[in-house]
PDB file of C-alpha atoms in Angstrom:
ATOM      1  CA  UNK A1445      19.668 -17.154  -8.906  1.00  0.00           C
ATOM      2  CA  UNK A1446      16.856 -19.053  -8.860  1.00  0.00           C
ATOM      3  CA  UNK A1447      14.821 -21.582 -11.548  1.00  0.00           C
ATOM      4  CA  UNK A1448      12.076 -19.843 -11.732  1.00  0.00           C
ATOM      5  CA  UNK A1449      13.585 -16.991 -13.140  1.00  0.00           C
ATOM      6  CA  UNK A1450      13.662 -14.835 -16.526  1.00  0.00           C
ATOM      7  CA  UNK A1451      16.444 -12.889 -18.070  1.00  0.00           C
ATOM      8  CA  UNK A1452      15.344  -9.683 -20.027  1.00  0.00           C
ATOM      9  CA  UNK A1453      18.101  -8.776 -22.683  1.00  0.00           C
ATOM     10  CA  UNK A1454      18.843  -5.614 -24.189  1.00  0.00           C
ATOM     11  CA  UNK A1455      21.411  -4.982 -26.275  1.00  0.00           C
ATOM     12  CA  UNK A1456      22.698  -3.570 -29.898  1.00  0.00           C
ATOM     13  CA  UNK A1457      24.427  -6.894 -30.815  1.00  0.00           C
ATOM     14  CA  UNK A1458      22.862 -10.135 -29.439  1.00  0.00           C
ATOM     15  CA  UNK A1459      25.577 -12.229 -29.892  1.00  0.00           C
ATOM     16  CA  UNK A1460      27.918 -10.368 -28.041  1.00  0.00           C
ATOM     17  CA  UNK A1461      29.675 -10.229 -24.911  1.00  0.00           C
ATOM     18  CA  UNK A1462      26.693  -9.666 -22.833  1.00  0.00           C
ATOM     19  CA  UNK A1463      24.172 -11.742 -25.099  1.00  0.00           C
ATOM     20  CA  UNK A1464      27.185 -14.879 -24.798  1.00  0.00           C
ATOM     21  CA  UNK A1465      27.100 -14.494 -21.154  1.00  0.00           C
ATOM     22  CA  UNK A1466      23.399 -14.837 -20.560  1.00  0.00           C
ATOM     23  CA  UNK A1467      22.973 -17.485 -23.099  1.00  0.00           C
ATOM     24  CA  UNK A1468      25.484 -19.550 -20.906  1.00  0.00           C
ATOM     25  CA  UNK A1469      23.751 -18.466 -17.648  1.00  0.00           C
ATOM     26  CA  UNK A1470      20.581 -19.750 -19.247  1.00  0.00           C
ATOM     27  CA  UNK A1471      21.785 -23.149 -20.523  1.00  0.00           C
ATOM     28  CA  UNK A1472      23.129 -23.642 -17.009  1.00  0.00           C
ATOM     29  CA  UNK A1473      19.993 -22.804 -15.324  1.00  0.00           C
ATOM     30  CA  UNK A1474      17.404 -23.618 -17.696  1.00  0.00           C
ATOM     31  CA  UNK A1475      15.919 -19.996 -17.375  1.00  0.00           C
ATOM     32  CA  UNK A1476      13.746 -18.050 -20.093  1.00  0.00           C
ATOM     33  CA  UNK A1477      15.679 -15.094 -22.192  1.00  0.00           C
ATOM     34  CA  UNK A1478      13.623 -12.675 -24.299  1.00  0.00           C
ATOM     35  CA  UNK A1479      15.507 -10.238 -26.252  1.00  0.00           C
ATOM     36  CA  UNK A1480      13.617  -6.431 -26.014  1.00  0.00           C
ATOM     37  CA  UNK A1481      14.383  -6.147 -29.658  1.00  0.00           C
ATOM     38  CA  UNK A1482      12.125  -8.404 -31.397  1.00  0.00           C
ATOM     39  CA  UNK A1483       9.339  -6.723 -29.846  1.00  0.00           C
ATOM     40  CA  UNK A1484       7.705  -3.226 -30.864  1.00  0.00           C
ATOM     41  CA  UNK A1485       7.951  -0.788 -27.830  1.00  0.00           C
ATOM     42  CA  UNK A1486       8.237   2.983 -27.946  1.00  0.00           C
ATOM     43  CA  UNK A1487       9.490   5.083 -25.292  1.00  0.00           C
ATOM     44  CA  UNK A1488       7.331   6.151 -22.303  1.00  0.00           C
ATOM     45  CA  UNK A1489       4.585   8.098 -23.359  1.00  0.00           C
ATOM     46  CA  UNK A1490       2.627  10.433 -20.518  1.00  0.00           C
ATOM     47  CA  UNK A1491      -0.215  10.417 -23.022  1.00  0.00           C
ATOM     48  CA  UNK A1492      -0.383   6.129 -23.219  1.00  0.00           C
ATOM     49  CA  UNK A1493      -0.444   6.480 -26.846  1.00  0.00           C
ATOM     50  CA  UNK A1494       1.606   3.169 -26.690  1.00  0.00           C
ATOM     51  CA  UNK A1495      -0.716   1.323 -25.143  1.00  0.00           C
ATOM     52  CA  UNK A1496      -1.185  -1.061 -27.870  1.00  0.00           C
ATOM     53  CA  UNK A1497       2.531  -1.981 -28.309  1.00  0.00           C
ATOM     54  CA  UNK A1498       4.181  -5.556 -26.606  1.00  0.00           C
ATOM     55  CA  UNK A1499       5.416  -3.954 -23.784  1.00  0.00           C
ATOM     56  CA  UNK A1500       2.483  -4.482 -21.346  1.00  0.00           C
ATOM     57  CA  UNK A1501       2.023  -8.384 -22.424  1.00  0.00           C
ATOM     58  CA  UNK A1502       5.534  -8.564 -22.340  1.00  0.00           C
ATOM     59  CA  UNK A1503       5.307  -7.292 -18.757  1.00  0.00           C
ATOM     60  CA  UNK A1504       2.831  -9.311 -17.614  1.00  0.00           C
ATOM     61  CA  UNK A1505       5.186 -12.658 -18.836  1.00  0.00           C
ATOM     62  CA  UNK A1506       8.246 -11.472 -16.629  1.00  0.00           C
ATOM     63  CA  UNK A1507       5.381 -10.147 -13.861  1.00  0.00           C
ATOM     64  CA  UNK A1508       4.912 -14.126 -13.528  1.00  0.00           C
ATOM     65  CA  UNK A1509       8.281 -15.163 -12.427  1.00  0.00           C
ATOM     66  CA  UNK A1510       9.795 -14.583  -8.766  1.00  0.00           C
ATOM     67  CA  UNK A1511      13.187 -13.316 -10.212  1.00  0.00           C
ATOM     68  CA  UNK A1512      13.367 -10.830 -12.881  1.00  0.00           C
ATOM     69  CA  UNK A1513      17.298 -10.660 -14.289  1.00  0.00           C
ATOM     70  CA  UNK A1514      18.246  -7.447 -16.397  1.00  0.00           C
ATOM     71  CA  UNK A1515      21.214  -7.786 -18.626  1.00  0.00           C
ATOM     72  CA  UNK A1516      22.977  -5.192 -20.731  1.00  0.00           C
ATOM     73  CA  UNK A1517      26.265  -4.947 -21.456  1.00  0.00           C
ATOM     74  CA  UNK A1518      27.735  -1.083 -20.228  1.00  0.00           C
ATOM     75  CA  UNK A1519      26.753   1.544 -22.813  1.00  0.00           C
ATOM     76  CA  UNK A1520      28.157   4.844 -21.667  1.00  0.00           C
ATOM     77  CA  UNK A1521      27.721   3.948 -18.720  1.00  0.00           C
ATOM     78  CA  UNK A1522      24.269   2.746 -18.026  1.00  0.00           C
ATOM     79  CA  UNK A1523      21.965   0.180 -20.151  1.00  0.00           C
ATOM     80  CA  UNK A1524      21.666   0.154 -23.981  1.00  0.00           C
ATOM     81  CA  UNK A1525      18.981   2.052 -24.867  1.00  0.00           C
ATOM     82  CA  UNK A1526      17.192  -1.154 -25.902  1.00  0.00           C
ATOM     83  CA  UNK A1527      16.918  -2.154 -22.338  1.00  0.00           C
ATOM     84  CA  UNK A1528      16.608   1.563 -20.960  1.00  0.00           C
ATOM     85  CA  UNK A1529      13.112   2.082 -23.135  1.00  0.00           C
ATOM     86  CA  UNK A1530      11.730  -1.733 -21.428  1.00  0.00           C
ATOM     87  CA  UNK A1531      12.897  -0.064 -17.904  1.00  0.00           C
ATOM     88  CA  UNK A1532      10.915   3.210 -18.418  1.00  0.00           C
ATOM     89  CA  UNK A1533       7.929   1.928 -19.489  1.00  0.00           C
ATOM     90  CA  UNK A1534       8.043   0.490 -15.887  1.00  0.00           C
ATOM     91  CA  UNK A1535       6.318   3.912 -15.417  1.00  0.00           C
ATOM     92  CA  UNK A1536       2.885   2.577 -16.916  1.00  0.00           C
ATOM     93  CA  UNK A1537       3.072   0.058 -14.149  1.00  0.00           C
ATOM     94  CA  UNK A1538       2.636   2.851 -11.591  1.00  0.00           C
ATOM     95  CA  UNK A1539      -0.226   4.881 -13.698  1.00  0.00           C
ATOM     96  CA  UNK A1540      -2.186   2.801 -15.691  1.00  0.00           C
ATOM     97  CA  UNK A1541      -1.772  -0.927 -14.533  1.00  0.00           C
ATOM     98  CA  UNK A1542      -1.223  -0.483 -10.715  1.00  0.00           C
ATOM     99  CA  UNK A1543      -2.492  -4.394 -10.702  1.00  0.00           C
ATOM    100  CA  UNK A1544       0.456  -5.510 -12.806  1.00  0.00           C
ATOM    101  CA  UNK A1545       2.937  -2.947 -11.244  1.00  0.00           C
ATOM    102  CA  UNK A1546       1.755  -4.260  -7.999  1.00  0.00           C
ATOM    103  CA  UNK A1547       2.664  -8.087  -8.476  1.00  0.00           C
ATOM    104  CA  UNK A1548       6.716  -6.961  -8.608  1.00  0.00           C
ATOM    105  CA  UNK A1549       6.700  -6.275  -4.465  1.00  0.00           C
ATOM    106  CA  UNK A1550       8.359  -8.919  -3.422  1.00  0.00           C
ATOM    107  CA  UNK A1551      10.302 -10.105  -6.548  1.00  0.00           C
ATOM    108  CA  UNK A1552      13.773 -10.261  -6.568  1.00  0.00           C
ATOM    109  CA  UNK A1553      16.263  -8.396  -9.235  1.00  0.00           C
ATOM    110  CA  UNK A1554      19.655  -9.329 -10.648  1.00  0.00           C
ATOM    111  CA  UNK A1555      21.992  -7.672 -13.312  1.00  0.00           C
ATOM    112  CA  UNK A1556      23.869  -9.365 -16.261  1.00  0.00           C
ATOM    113  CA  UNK A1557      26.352  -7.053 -17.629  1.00  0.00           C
ATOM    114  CA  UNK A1558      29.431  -7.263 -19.535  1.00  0.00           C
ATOM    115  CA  UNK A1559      31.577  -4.253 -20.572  1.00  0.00           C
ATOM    116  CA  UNK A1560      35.379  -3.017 -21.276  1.00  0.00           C
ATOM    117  CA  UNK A1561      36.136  -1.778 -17.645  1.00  0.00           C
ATOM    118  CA  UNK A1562      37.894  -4.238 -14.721  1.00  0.00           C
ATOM    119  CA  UNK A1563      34.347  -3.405 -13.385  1.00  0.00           C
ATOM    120  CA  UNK A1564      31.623  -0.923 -13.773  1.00  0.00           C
ATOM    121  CA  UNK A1565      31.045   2.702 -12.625  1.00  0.00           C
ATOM    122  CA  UNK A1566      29.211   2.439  -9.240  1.00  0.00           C
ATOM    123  CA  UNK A1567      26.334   4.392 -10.808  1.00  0.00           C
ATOM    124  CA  UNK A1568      25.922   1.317 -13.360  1.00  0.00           C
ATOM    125  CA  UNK A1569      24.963  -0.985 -11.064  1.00  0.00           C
ATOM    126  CA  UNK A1570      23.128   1.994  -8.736  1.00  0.00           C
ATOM    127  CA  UNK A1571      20.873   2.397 -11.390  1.00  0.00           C
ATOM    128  CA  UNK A1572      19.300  -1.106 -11.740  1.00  0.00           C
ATOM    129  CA  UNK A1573      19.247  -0.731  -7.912  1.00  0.00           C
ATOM    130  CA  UNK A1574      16.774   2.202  -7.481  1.00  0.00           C
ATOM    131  CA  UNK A1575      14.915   1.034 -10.352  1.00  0.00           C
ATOM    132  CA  UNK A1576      13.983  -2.496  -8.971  1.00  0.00           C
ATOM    133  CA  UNK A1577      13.643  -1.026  -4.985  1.00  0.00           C
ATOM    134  CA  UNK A1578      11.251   1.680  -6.496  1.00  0.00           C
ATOM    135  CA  UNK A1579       8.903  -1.116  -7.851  1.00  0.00           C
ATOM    136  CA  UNK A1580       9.323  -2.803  -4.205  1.00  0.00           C
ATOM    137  CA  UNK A1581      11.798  -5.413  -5.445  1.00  0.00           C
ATOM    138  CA  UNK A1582      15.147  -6.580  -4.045  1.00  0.00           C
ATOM    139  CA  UNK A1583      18.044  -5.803  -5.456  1.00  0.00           C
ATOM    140  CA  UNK A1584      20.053  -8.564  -5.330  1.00  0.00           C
ATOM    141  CA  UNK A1585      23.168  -8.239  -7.254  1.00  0.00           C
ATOM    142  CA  UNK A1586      25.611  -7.637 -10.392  1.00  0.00           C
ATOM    143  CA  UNK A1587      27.196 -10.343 -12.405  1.00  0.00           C
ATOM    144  CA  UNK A1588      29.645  -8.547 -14.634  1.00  0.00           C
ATOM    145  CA  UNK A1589      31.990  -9.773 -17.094  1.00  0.00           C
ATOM    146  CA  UNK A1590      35.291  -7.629 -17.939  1.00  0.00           C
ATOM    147  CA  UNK A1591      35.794  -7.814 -21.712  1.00  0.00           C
ATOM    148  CA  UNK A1592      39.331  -6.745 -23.787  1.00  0.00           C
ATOM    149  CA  UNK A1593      38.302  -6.182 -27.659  1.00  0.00           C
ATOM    150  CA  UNK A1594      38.986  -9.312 -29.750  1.00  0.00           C
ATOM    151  CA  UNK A1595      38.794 -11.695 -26.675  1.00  0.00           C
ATOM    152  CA  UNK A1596      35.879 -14.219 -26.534  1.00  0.00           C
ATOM    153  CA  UNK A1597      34.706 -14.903 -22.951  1.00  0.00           C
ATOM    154  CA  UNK A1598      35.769 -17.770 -20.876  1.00  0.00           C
ATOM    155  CA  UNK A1599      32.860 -19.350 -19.528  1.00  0.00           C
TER     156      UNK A1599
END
């Protein structure tokens, strides 16, 4: 993990497991966190009828760090669908700004995750993976968190 460094949250509860986890992993690092709920973004749209929603300036904020971190807690196995819609809008960067999709080669990719396995499905963590080697990033890990209902984290 590196400083310069931004941590894109999704998630139905932000003061949960996963959203107490990053919080910690951003007071210890000094790193950005922006929550994909308080902005307006509708799902991928082939027609761009979206265009005018925050996802694009959102995009080009995390575009401008070197290390993009993802964190969701497990949702049926795979992102909320908070995070999900931010992660398939990835799809404008590869139709209608190439530029901005562009500037992600080279960028790294980590995974904050928290959820009520010992640890997560392989295809959890797989799909992060493919997602941030498609764009031309490194994958570069999972930090995941094992919670039991009732039990607070210890960080």
């Amino acid at each position: 993990m590196n400083n310069n460094a931004i941590i894109v949250f999704g998630s139905s509860r932000r003061h949960g497991y996963t959203g107490q986890l990053i919080d910690e992993v951003a007071r210890r690092h000094q790193l950005r966190v922006v929550d994909v709920s308080d902005y307006q973004m509708t799902p991928y749209d082939y027609e761009q009828r979206n265009r005018d929603d925050d996802f694009l300036p959102l995009m080009r904020e995390v575009a401008s760090y070197s290390q993009i971190i993802l964190a969701s807690p497990v949702y049926w196995y795979t992102m909320s669908s908070q995070l999900k819609v931010f992660v398939d809008r990835w799809n404008d960067l590869l139709t209608i700004e190439k530029d901005l999709g562009r500037t992600l080669r080279g960028k790294s990719g980590l995974v904050i995750s928290t959820g009520g396995d010992v640890r997560p499905e392989r295809s959890f963590a797989e799909c992060f993976m493919h997602s941030f080697q498609f764009m031309g990033m490194s994958y570069d890990g999972l930090l995941y968190c094992p919670t039991d209902s009732g039990r607070s984290l210890d960080l």
